[in-house]
mmCIF file of C-alpha atoms in Angstrom:
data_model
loop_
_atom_site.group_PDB
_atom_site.id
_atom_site.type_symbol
_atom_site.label_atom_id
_atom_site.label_comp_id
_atom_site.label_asym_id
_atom_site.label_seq_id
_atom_site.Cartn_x
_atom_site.Cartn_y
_atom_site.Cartn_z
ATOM 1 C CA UNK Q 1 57.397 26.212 65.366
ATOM 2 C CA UNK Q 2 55.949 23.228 67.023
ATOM 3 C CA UNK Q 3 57.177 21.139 70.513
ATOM 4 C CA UNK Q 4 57.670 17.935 70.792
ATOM 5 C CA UNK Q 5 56.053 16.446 74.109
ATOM 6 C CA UNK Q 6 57.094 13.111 74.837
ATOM 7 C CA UNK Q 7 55.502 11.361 77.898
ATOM 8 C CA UNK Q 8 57.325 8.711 79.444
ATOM 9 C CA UNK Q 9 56.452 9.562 82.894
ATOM 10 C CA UNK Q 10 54.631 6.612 84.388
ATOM 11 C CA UNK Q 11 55.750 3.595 86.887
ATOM 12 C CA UNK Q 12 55.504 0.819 83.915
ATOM 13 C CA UNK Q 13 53.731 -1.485 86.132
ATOM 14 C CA UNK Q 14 52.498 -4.026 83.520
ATOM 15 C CA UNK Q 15 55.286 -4.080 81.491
ATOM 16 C CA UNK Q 16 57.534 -5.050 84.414
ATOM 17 C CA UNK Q 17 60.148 -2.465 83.144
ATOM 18 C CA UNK Q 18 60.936 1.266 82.029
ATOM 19 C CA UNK Q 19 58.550 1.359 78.707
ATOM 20 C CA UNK Q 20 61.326 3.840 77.402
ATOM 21 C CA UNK Q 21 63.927 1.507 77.690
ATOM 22 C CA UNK Q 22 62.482 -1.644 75.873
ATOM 23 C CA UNK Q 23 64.391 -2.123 72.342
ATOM 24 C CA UNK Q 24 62.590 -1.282 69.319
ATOM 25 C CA UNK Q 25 64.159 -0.822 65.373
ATOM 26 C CA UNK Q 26 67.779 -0.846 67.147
ATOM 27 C CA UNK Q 27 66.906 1.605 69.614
ATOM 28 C CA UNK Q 28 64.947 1.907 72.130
ATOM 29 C CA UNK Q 29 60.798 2.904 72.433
ATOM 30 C CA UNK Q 30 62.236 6.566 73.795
ATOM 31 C CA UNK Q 31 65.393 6.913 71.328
ATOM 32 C CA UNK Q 32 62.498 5.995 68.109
ATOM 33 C CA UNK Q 33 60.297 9.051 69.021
ATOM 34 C CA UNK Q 34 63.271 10.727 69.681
ATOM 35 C CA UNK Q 35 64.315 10.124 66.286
ATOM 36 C CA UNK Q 36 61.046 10.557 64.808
ATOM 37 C CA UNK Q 37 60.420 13.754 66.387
ATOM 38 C CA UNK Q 38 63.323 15.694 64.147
ATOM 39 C CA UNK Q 39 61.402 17.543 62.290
ATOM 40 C CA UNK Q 40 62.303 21.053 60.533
ATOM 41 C CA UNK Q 41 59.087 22.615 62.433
ATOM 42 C CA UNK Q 42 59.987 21.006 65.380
ATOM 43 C CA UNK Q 43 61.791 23.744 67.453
ATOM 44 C CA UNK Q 44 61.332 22.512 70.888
ATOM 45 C CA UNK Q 45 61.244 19.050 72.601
ATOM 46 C CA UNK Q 46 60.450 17.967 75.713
ATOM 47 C CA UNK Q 47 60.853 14.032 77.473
ATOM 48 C CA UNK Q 48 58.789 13.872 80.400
ATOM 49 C CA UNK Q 49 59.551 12.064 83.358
ATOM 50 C CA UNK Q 50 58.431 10.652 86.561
ATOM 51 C CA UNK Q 51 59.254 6.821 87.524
ATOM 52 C CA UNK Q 52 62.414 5.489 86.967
ATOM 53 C CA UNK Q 53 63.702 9.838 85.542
ATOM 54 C CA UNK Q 54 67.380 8.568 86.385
ATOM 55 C CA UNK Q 55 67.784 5.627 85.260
ATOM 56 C CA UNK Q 56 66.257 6.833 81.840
ATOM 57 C CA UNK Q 57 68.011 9.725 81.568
ATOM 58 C CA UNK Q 58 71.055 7.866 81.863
ATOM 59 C CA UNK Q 59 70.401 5.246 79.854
ATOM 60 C CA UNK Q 60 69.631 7.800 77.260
ATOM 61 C CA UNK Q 61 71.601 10.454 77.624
ATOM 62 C CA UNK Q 62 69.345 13.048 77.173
ATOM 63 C CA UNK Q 63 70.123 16.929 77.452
ATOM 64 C CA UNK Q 64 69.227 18.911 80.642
ATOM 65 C CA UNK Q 65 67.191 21.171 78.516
ATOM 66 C CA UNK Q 66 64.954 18.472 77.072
ATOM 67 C CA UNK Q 67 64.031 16.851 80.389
ATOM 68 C CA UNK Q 68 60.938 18.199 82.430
ATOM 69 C CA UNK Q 69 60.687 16.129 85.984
ATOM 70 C CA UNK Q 70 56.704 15.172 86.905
ATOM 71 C CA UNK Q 71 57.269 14.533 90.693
ATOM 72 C CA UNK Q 72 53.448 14.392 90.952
ATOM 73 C CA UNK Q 73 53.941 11.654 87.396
ATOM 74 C CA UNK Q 74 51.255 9.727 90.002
ATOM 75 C CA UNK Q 75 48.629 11.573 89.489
ATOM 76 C CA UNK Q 76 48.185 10.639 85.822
ATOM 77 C CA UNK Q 77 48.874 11.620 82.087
ATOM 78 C CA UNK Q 78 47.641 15.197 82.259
ATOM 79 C CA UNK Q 79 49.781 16.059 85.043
ATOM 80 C CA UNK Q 80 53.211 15.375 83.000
ATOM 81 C CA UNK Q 81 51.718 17.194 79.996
ATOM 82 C CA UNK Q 82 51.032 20.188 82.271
ATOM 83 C CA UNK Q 83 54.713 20.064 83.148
ATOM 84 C CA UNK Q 84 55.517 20.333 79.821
ATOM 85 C CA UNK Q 85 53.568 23.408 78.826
ATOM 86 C CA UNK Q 86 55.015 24.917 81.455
ATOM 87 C CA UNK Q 87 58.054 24.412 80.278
ATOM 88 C CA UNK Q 88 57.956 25.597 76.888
ATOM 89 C CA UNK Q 89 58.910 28.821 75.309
ATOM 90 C CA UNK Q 90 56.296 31.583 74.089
ATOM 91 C CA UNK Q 91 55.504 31.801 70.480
ATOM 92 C CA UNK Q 92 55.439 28.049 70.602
ATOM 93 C CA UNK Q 93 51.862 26.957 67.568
ATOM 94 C CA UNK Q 94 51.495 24.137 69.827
ATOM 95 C CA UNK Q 95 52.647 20.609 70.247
ATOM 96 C CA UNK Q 96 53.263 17.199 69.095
ATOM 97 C CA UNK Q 97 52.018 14.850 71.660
ATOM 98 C CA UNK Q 98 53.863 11.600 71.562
ATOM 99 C CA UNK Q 99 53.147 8.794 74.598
ATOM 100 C CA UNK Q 100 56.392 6.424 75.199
ATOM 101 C CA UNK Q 101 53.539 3.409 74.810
ATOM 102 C CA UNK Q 102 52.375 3.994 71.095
ATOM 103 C CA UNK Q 103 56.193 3.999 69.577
ATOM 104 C CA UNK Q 104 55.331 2.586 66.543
ATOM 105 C CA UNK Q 105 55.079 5.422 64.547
ATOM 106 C CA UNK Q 106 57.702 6.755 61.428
ATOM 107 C CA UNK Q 107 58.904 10.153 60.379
ATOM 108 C CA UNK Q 108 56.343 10.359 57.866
ATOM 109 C CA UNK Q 109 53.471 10.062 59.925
ATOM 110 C CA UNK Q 110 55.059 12.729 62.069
ATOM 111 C CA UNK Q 111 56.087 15.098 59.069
ATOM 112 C CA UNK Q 112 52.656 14.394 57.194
ATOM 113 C CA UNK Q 113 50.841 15.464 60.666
ATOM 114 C CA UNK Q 114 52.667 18.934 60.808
ATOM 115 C CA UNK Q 115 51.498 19.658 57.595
ATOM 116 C CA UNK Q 116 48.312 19.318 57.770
ATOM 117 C CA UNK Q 117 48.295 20.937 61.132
ATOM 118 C CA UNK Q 118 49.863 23.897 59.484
ATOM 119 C CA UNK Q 119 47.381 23.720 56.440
ATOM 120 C CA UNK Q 120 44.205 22.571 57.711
ATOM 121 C CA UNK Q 121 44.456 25.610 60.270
ATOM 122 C CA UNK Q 122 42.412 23.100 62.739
ATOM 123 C CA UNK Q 123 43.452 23.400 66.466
ATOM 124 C CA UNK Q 124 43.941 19.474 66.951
ATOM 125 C CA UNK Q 125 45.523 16.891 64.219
ATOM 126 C CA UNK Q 126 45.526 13.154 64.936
ATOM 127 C CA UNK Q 127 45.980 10.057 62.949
ATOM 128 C CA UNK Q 128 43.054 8.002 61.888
ATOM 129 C CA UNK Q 129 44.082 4.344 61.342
ATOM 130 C CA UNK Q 130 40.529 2.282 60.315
ATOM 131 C CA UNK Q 131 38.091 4.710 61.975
ATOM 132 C CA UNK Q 132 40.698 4.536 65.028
ATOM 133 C CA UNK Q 133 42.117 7.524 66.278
ATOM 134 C CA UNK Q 134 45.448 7.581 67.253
ATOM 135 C CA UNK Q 135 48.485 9.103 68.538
ATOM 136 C CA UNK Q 136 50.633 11.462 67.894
ATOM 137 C CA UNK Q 137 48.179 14.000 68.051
ATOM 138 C CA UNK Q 138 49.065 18.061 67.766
ATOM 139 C CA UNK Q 139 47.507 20.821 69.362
ATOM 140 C CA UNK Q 140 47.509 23.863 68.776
ATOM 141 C CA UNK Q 141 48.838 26.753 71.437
ATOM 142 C CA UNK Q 142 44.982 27.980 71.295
ATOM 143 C CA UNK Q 143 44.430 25.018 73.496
ATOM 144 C CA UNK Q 144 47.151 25.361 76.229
ATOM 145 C CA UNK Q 145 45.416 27.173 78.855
ATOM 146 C CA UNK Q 146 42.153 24.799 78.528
ATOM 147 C CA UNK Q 147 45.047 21.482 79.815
ATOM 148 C CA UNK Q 148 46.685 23.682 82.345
ATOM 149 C CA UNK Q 149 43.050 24.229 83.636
ATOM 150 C CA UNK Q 150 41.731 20.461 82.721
ATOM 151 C CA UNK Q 151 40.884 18.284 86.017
ATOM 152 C CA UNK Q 152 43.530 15.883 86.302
ATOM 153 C CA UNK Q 153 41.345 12.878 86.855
ATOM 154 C CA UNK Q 154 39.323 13.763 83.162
ATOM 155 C CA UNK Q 155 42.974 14.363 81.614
ATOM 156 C CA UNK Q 156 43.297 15.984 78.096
ATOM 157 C CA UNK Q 157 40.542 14.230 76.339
ATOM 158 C CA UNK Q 158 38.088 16.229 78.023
ATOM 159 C CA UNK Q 159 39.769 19.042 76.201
ATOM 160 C CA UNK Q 160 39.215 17.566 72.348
ATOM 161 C CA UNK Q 161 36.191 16.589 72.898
ATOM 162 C CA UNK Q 162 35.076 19.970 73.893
ATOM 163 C CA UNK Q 163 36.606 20.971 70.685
ATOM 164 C CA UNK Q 164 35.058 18.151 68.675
ATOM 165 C CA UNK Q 165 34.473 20.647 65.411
ATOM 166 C CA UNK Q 166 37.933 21.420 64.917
ATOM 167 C CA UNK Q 167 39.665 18.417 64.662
ATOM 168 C CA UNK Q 168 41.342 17.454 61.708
ATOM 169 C CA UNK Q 169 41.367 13.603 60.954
ATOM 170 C CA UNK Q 170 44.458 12.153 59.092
ATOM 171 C CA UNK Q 171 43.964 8.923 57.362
ATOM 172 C CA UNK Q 172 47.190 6.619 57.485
ATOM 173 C CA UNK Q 173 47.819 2.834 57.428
ATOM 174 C CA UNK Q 174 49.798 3.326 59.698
ATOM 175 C CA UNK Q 175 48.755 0.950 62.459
ATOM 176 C CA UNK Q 176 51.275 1.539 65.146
ATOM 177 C CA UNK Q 177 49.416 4.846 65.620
ATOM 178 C CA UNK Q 178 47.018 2.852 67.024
ATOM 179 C CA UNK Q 179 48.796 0.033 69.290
ATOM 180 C CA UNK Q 180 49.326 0.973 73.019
ATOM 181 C CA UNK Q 181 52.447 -1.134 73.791
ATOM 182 C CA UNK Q 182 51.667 -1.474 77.928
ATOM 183 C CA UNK Q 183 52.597 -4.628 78.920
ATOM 184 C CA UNK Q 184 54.752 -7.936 77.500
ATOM 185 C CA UNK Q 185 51.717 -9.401 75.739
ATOM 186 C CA UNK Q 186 51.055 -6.105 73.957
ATOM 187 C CA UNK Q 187 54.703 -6.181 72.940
ATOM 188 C CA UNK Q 188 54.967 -9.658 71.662
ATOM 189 C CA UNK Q 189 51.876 -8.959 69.842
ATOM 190 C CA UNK Q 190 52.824 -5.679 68.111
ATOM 191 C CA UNK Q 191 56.153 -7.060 67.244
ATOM 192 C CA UNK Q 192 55.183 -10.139 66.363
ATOM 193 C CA UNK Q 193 53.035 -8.207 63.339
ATOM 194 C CA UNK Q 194 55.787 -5.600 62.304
ATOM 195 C CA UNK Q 195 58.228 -8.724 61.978
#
């Protein structure tokens, strides 16, 4: 079984607000990868959070069990995925990497990512939107103790690109894979296209 890691840890600065709070498909960016995240090989999931971990928990009503705290979410992306993997059970193939800022993703993308991850046998699977790579990406539970050990100031990429040969690319056209929703104009832009 595969975990769902969702980050959502950060201070929003640009956007002016929580990023996991802003509307999208008549929920919100957190409550879509929520939703998209349900997954039969999905066993585990995990919401990250750091800045504003109250008011979004809240908001969302999210179980205990599902929410990992970052109080060191300052020190950057790596550090809340750290938190996670920390968290997660043993026996756990790896995880589904979602980031609260590229919520434009469906189901599918999710469900056709977990199978190739499970038949491709590769350690990392990411979309691949016009030569783009994109997120969600999954990694496999080969990889764990490489991010616990990553510098924090490198973060995670340092980690697939030291695995560059075994990295499975999955074609979609799928473009919200691709759009990092961080701030108002990013929003009205990506919206603005879906609608």
């Amino acid at each position: 079984m595969l975990a769902a890691i969702i980050l959502s840890g950060g201070a929003s600065r640009r956007m002016g607000s929580p990023k996991a709070l802003l509307p999208y498909q008549g929920s919100t960016f957190l409550g879509h990868l929520v939703s998209v995240t349900l997954q039969p090989q999905i066993g585990t999931r995990r919401i990250v959070l750091g800045a504003h971990a109250e008011l979004i928990a809240n908001a969302m009503q999210l179980s205990a069990d599902e929410i990992v705290i970052n109080e060191e979410w300052e020190k950057g992306q790596l550090s809340s995925l750290q938190a996670a993997l920390r968290s997660l059970p043993s026996g756990t193939d790896g995880i589904l990497l979602c980031l609260v800022d590229h919520p434009m993703i469906s189901a599918t993308l999710v469900s056709n990512l977990i199978d190739r991850f499970y038949s491709s046998g590769k350690s990392i699977v990411r979309p691949c939107y016009e030569g783009r790579h994109g997120h969600p990406v999954i990694i496999s539970s080969s990889l764990f103790e490489e991010l616990l050990n990553a510098p924090l100031e490198t973060g995670a990429r340092t980690v697939v690109r030291a695995h560059a040969g075994e990295i499975e690319e999955l074609s979609t056209d799928e473009e919200g894979c691709v759009l990092n929703i961080n701030d108002p104009e990013a929003l009205h832009r990506a919206t603005h296209r879906a609608g």
